[in-house]
Coordinates of C-alpha atoms and ligand atoms in Angstrom, one line a residue:
E1 CA 35.2 -39.0 -78.6
G2 CA 38.2 -37.1 -76.9
V3 CA 40.4 -39.1 -77.1
G4 CA 41.3 -40.2 -80.7
P5 CA 39.4 -39.9 -84.0
T6 CA 35.9 -40.8 -84.6
E7 CA 34.9 -43.1 -86.7
Y8 CA 32.3 -41.8 -88.5
T9 CA 30.1 -43.3 -91.6
L10 CA 29.0 -41.2 -94.7
V11 CA 25.7 -42.2 -95.7
K12 CA 25.3 -41.2 -99.6
M13 CA 21.6 -39.6 -100.5
K14 CA 21.0 -39.5 -103.5
V15 CA 19.6 -36.1 -104.1
A16 CA 16.2 -37.8 -106.8
G17 CA 13.6 -35.5 -108.0
K18 CA 14.1 -30.9 -107.6
V19 CA 17.5 -30.2 -107.7
P20 CA 18.5 -26.5 -106.3
E21 CA 18.8 -23.8 -109.0
K22 CA 22.5 -22.8 -107.5
L23 CA 23.2 -26.6 -109.0
K24 CA 21.2 -25.8 -111.7
K25 CA 25.1 -25.6 -113.7
V26 CA 26.3 -29.0 -112.7
G27 CA 24.1 -30.6 -115.5
S28 CA 23.5 -34.9 -115.4
K29 CA 26.9 -35.7 -111.9
P30 CA 25.1 -37.5 -109.0
I31 CA 24.9 -35.0 -106.6
F32 CA 24.8 -35.5 -102.4
L33 CA 23.8 -35.2 -99.7
V34 CA 26.2 -36.6 -97.0
A35 CA 25.1 -37.6 -93.3
A36 CA 27.8 -38.4 -90.6
T37 CA 26.8 -41.1 -88.2
L38 CA 28.0 -43.2 -85.7
R39 CA 25.0 -45.8 -86.3
P40 CA 25.1 -47.9 -90.4
E41 CA 23.0 -50.4 -88.4
T42 CA 20.2 -47.8 -87.9
M43 CA 20.1 -47.3 -91.4
Y44 CA 17.0 -49.8 -91.9
G45 CA 15.1 -47.1 -89.9
Q46 CA 15.7 -43.3 -92.5
T47 CA 12.6 -41.8 -92.2
N48 CA 13.7 -38.6 -93.1
C49 CA 17.6 -36.3 -93.0
W50 CA 18.2 -33.2 -91.9
V51 CA 19.6 -30.2 -92.0
R52 CA 20.6 -26.8 -90.3
P53 CA 17.9 -23.6 -91.9
D54 CA 21.0 -21.4 -91.2
M55 CA 23.9 -23.1 -91.9
R56 CA 26.5 -22.1 -94.2
Y57 CA 27.2 -25.2 -96.5
I58 CA 29.2 -26.4 -99.4
A59 CA 28.5 -28.9 -103.5
F60 CA 32.0 -30.5 -104.5
Q61 CA 33.6 -31.9 -106.2
T62 CA 34.9 -35.7 -105.0
S63 CA 37.7 -37.7 -106.4
L64 CA 34.7 -41.1 -106.8
P65 CA 34.5 -43.2 -109.9
A66 CA 30.7 -41.3 -111.1
G67 CA 30.9 -37.8 -110.8
D68 CA 30.3 -37.4 -107.7
I69 CA 29.0 -33.9 -106.2
F70 CA 29.1 -34.2 -101.7
I71 CA 27.0 -31.2 -100.4
C72 CA 28.3 -30.6 -96.6
T73 CA 30.3 -28.1 -94.3
E74 CA 33.2 -26.6 -95.8
R75 CA 35.0 -28.0 -93.0
A76 CA 34.1 -31.4 -93.7
A77 CA 35.0 -31.5 -97.0
R78 CA 38.4 -29.8 -96.0
N79 CA 38.4 -32.9 -94.2
M80 CA 37.5 -35.0 -96.8
S81 CA 40.3 -33.3 -98.9
Y82 CA 43.3 -35.6 -96.4
Q83 CA 41.4 -39.0 -96.5
G84 CA 41.3 -39.2 -100.3
Y85 CA 38.3 -37.7 -101.0
T86 CA 38.2 -34.5 -104.1
P87 CA 40.7 -35.1 -107.1
T88 CA 44.2 -32.7 -105.5
E89 CA 45.3 -34.2 -101.5
G90 CA 43.8 -30.6 -99.8
K91 CA 41.8 -28.6 -102.0
V92 CA 38.2 -28.0 -102.1
E93 CA 36.8 -27.1 -105.3
I94 CA 33.2 -25.6 -104.9
I95 CA 30.9 -25.8 -107.1
A96 CA 28.1 -23.7 -105.3
E97 CA 28.4 -22.4 -101.9
L98 CA 23.9 -22.7 -100.7
L99 CA 23.0 -22.3 -97.5
G100 CA 21.1 -25.1 -94.6
Q101 CA 17.2 -23.2 -96.3
D102 CA 18.8 -23.6 -100.6
I103 CA 18.4 -27.3 -99.2
M104 CA 14.8 -27.4 -97.4
G105 CA 12.1 -30.2 -98.6
L106 CA 14.6 -32.0 -101.5
A107 CA 13.5 -35.5 -102.4
L108 CA 16.2 -38.1 -101.5
N109 CA 17.1 -41.7 -102.3
A110 CA 18.7 -43.3 -98.8
P111 CA 20.7 -46.4 -98.8
L112 CA 18.7 -49.6 -97.1
T113 CA 15.0 -47.8 -95.5
S114 CA 11.8 -49.0 -97.1
N115 CA 11.6 -45.2 -97.8
K116 CA 11.5 -44.8 -101.8
I117 CA 11.5 -41.3 -101.2
I118 CA 13.3 -38.8 -97.8
Y119 CA 13.0 -35.1 -97.6
T120 CA 15.4 -33.2 -96.2
L121 CA 14.0 -31.0 -92.9
P122 CA 14.8 -28.5 -90.5
M123 CA 16.5 -29.8 -87.3
L124 CA 17.6 -26.3 -84.9
T125 CA 20.8 -27.7 -82.8
I126 CA 22.8 -29.2 -85.1
K127 CA 26.3 -28.5 -84.7
E128 CA 28.1 -26.1 -86.9
D129 CA 31.6 -28.3 -85.6
K130 CA 30.7 -31.9 -85.6
G131 CA 30.2 -34.5 -88.1
T132 CA 29.4 -33.3 -91.6
G133 CA 26.2 -30.4 -90.4
V134 CA 23.9 -33.4 -92.1
V135 CA 22.4 -36.1 -90.4
T136 CA 20.1 -38.5 -91.1
S137 CA 16.9 -39.1 -89.3
V138 CA 15.5 -42.4 -87.7
P139 CA 13.4 -41.3 -85.3
S140 CA 12.8 -45.1 -84.3
D141 CA 16.6 -45.2 -81.8
S142 CA 17.8 -41.5 -82.0
P143 CA 15.4 -39.5 -79.3
D144 CA 17.3 -36.4 -80.8
D145 CA 15.3 -37.8 -84.1
Y146 CA 12.0 -38.7 -82.7
A147 CA 11.6 -35.0 -80.7
A148 CA 12.1 -32.8 -84.2
F149 CA 9.9 -34.6 -86.2
M150 CA 7.2 -34.7 -83.7
D151 CA 8.1 -31.1 -83.8
L152 CA 7.8 -30.3 -87.7
K153 CA 4.4 -33.4 -87.1
K154 CA 2.5 -31.7 -84.1
K155 CA 3.4 -28.5 -85.2
Q156 CA 2.7 -26.2 -88.2
P157 CA 3.9 -23.3 -88.0
F158 CA 7.0 -24.8 -87.7
R159 CA 6.1 -26.3 -91.4
E160 CA 5.6 -23.5 -93.1
K161 CA 8.3 -21.5 -91.1
Y162 CA 10.7 -23.3 -93.2
L163 CA 8.5 -24.2 -95.7
I164 CA 7.6 -27.7 -95.2
S165 CA 4.4 -29.8 -97.5
D166 CA 2.2 -31.5 -95.9
D167 CA 3.3 -34.4 -97.4
M168 CA 7.2 -34.7 -97.1
I169 CA 6.7 -36.0 -92.7
L170 CA 2.6 -36.8 -91.7
P171 CA 2.2 -40.5 -93.7
Y172 CA 6.4 -40.8 -92.6
E173 CA 6.3 -42.8 -88.7
P174 CA 8.7 -44.3 -86.6
I175 CA 9.7 -47.5 -88.5
P176 CA 10.8 -50.8 -85.6
V177 CA 15.0 -51.3 -86.6
I178 CA 16.2 -53.2 -82.9
E179 CA 13.9 -54.5 -79.5
I180 CA 16.2 -53.5 -76.8
P181 CA 15.2 -55.7 -72.9
D182 CA 12.4 -52.6 -71.8
L183 CA 12.7 -49.9 -74.1
G184 CA 10.6 -52.7 -76.8
N185 CA 11.9 -51.7 -80.4
M186 CA 11.2 -48.2 -81.1
C187 CA 14.1 -46.9 -78.2
A188 CA 13.4 -43.5 -78.8
V189 CA 9.4 -43.2 -78.6
F190 CA 9.4 -45.1 -75.7
L191 CA 11.5 -43.1 -73.3
Y192 CA 10.4 -39.4 -75.5
D193 CA 7.3 -40.6 -74.0
K194 CA 8.4 -41.7 -70.5
L195 CA 10.5 -38.3 -70.1
K196 CA 8.0 -36.7 -71.2
I197 CA 9.6 -34.9 -74.2
Q198 CA 8.5 -31.7 -75.8
S199 CA 10.9 -30.2 -77.6
Q200 CA 13.6 -30.5 -80.0
N201 CA 15.7 -28.2 -77.8
D202 CA 14.6 -30.1 -75.0
K203 CA 18.5 -30.6 -73.9
E204 CA 18.1 -32.1 -70.6
K205 CA 15.2 -34.2 -71.0
L206 CA 16.8 -35.0 -74.2
L207 CA 20.9 -36.2 -73.0
E208 CA 18.9 -38.7 -70.4
A209 CA 17.0 -40.1 -73.3
K210 CA 20.6 -40.9 -74.7
E211 CA 22.2 -41.7 -72.1
Q212 CA 19.3 -44.4 -71.1
S213 CA 19.0 -45.5 -74.8
Y214 CA 22.2 -45.8 -76.5
L215 CA 24.8 -48.4 -74.6
R216 CA 22.1 -49.8 -74.3
G217 CA 21.1 -50.2 -77.7
F218 CA 24.4 -52.1 -78.1
Y219 CA 25.6 -54.5 -76.0
E220 CA 21.7 -55.5 -75.5
G221 CA 20.2 -54.8 -78.6
V222 CA 19.0 -56.7 -81.2
M223 CA 17.8 -56.0 -84.9
C224 CA 14.3 -56.6 -85.8
A225 CA 14.5 -55.4 -89.8
G226 CA 16.6 -55.6 -93.1
P227 CA 18.8 -59.3 -93.5
F228 CA 20.8 -59.1 -90.3
T229 CA 17.7 -59.7 -88.6
G230 CA 17.4 -61.9 -84.5
K231 CA 21.8 -61.1 -84.8
K232 CA 22.6 -58.5 -81.8
V233 CA 23.5 -55.0 -82.8
Q234 CA 27.0 -55.3 -81.5
D235 CA 28.3 -57.9 -83.6
V236 CA 26.8 -56.1 -87.3
K237 CA 27.5 -53.0 -86.5
K238 CA 30.6 -53.0 -88.5
D239 CA 28.8 -55.5 -91.5
V240 CA 26.5 -53.1 -92.5
Q241 CA 28.8 -50.2 -92.5
K242 CA 30.8 -52.6 -95.0
L243 CA 27.3 -52.8 -96.5
L244 CA 27.6 -50.1 -97.7
A245 CA 30.3 -49.4 -98.1
D246 CA 30.8 -52.1 -101.0
A247 CA 27.6 -51.0 -102.4
G248 CA 28.8 -47.2 -102.7
D249 CA 26.4 -46.1 -100.2
A250 CA 28.4 -44.7 -97.2
I251 CA 32.5 -43.7 -97.3
I252 CA 33.7 -44.4 -94.1
Y253 CA 35.2 -40.5 -92.4
H254 CA 37.5 -39.8 -89.7
E255 CA 37.9 -36.4 -88.2
Ligands
A2H301 B1 23.2 -40.4 -84.4 P1 28.8 -37.4 -82.0 CL1 19.4 -44.3 -84.1 N1 24.7 -31.9 -85.0 O1 23.0 -41.4 -86.3 C1 24.2 -33.2 -83.7 N2 23.9 -34.4 -84.7 C2 24.5 -34.9 -85.8 C3 25.8 -33.5 -86.0 C4 25.5 -32.6 -86.2 N3 26.8 -31.5 -86.9 N4 26.7 -34.6 -87.4 C5 26.3 -36.4 -86.8 N5 25.3 -36.4 -85.1 C6 24.7 -37.3 -85.0 C7 21.5 -42.2 -86.2 C8 21.6 -41.3 -84.4 C9 22.7 -41.5 -83.5 C10 20.7 -42.3 -83.7 C11 21.1 -43.2 -83.2 C12 21.8 -42.5 -82.6 C13 22.9 -40.9 -82.3 C14 20.5 -41.4 -86.2 N6 20.6 -40.3 -86.5 O2 23.0 -40.4 -82.0 O3 28.5 -36.6 -80.5 C15 24.2 -38.4 -86.1 O4 23.2 -39.3 -85.2 C16 24.4 -40.5 -79.9 C17 25.0 -39.3 -80.3 O5 30.1 -38.2 -82.4 C18 25.4 -39.5 -84.9 O6 25.4 -40.6 -85.4 O7 28.5 -38.7 -80.3 C19 25.9 -38.7 -84.2 O8 25.3 -38.0 -83.0 C20 27.4 -37.7 -83.8 O9 27.6 -37.5 -82.0

């Protein structure tokens, strides 16, 4: 960060159930939320997808072979249009303008995770000027994700406010993906408890948790899920990214 562009893996999460009203006109083309991640190796542990209720998103036409429609921020779509992902370079064909709340509670198919269906849920701290505005949730390994996940689990009024039904969150549990010495196989859960993090707005403690886990996860972490079980994170990160991209389940994006 800061020096030069950041490379993100954009994970394609397919709308699998009810299509939002504003997207009914697209017919049979596949629709995906695209989540920007720096941690493709954690995708075995996805439990949900985050969008910000009050943020603007668009659906647009990509140039991918199956005619995929992507949902993300307009800013990210513009960037993608200069990276070969739209029919005309520099042009974004907007199909619908959406608010996060319009795409809340959607059922999705996400790659690699053992959960057959995951849901879009609210995260209030998503930034507009980073990635795609869609974030995939891995509560075992991301302190931000686990804090937002626990906010929904613990607070019924919070679920109600954003029209989240109990079945979209209560049956889900963090999934062990990476073992780190001293931090166990779910470092975000360990640090949330250790630092007594109260909510997704607990900025300083969340920063502290990220500092205590991010580099160690990379340098000392060992996979404990998926085909790379037993291998070091730093040795397989690129392999998982490639596995996703080769299967058509992710694209590489820079900003
Ligand atoms: B990461 P950086 Cl398991 N607003 O993916 C807030 N957060 C965003 C975002 C946005 N607009 N776009 C992406 N992100 C998150 C996995 C993960 C991530 C794990 C552990 C740590 C972690 C699963 N969520 O990030 O500022 C995404 O969450 C720790 C920083 O560009 C993305 O990777 O460094 C990361 O933040 C990108 O943040």
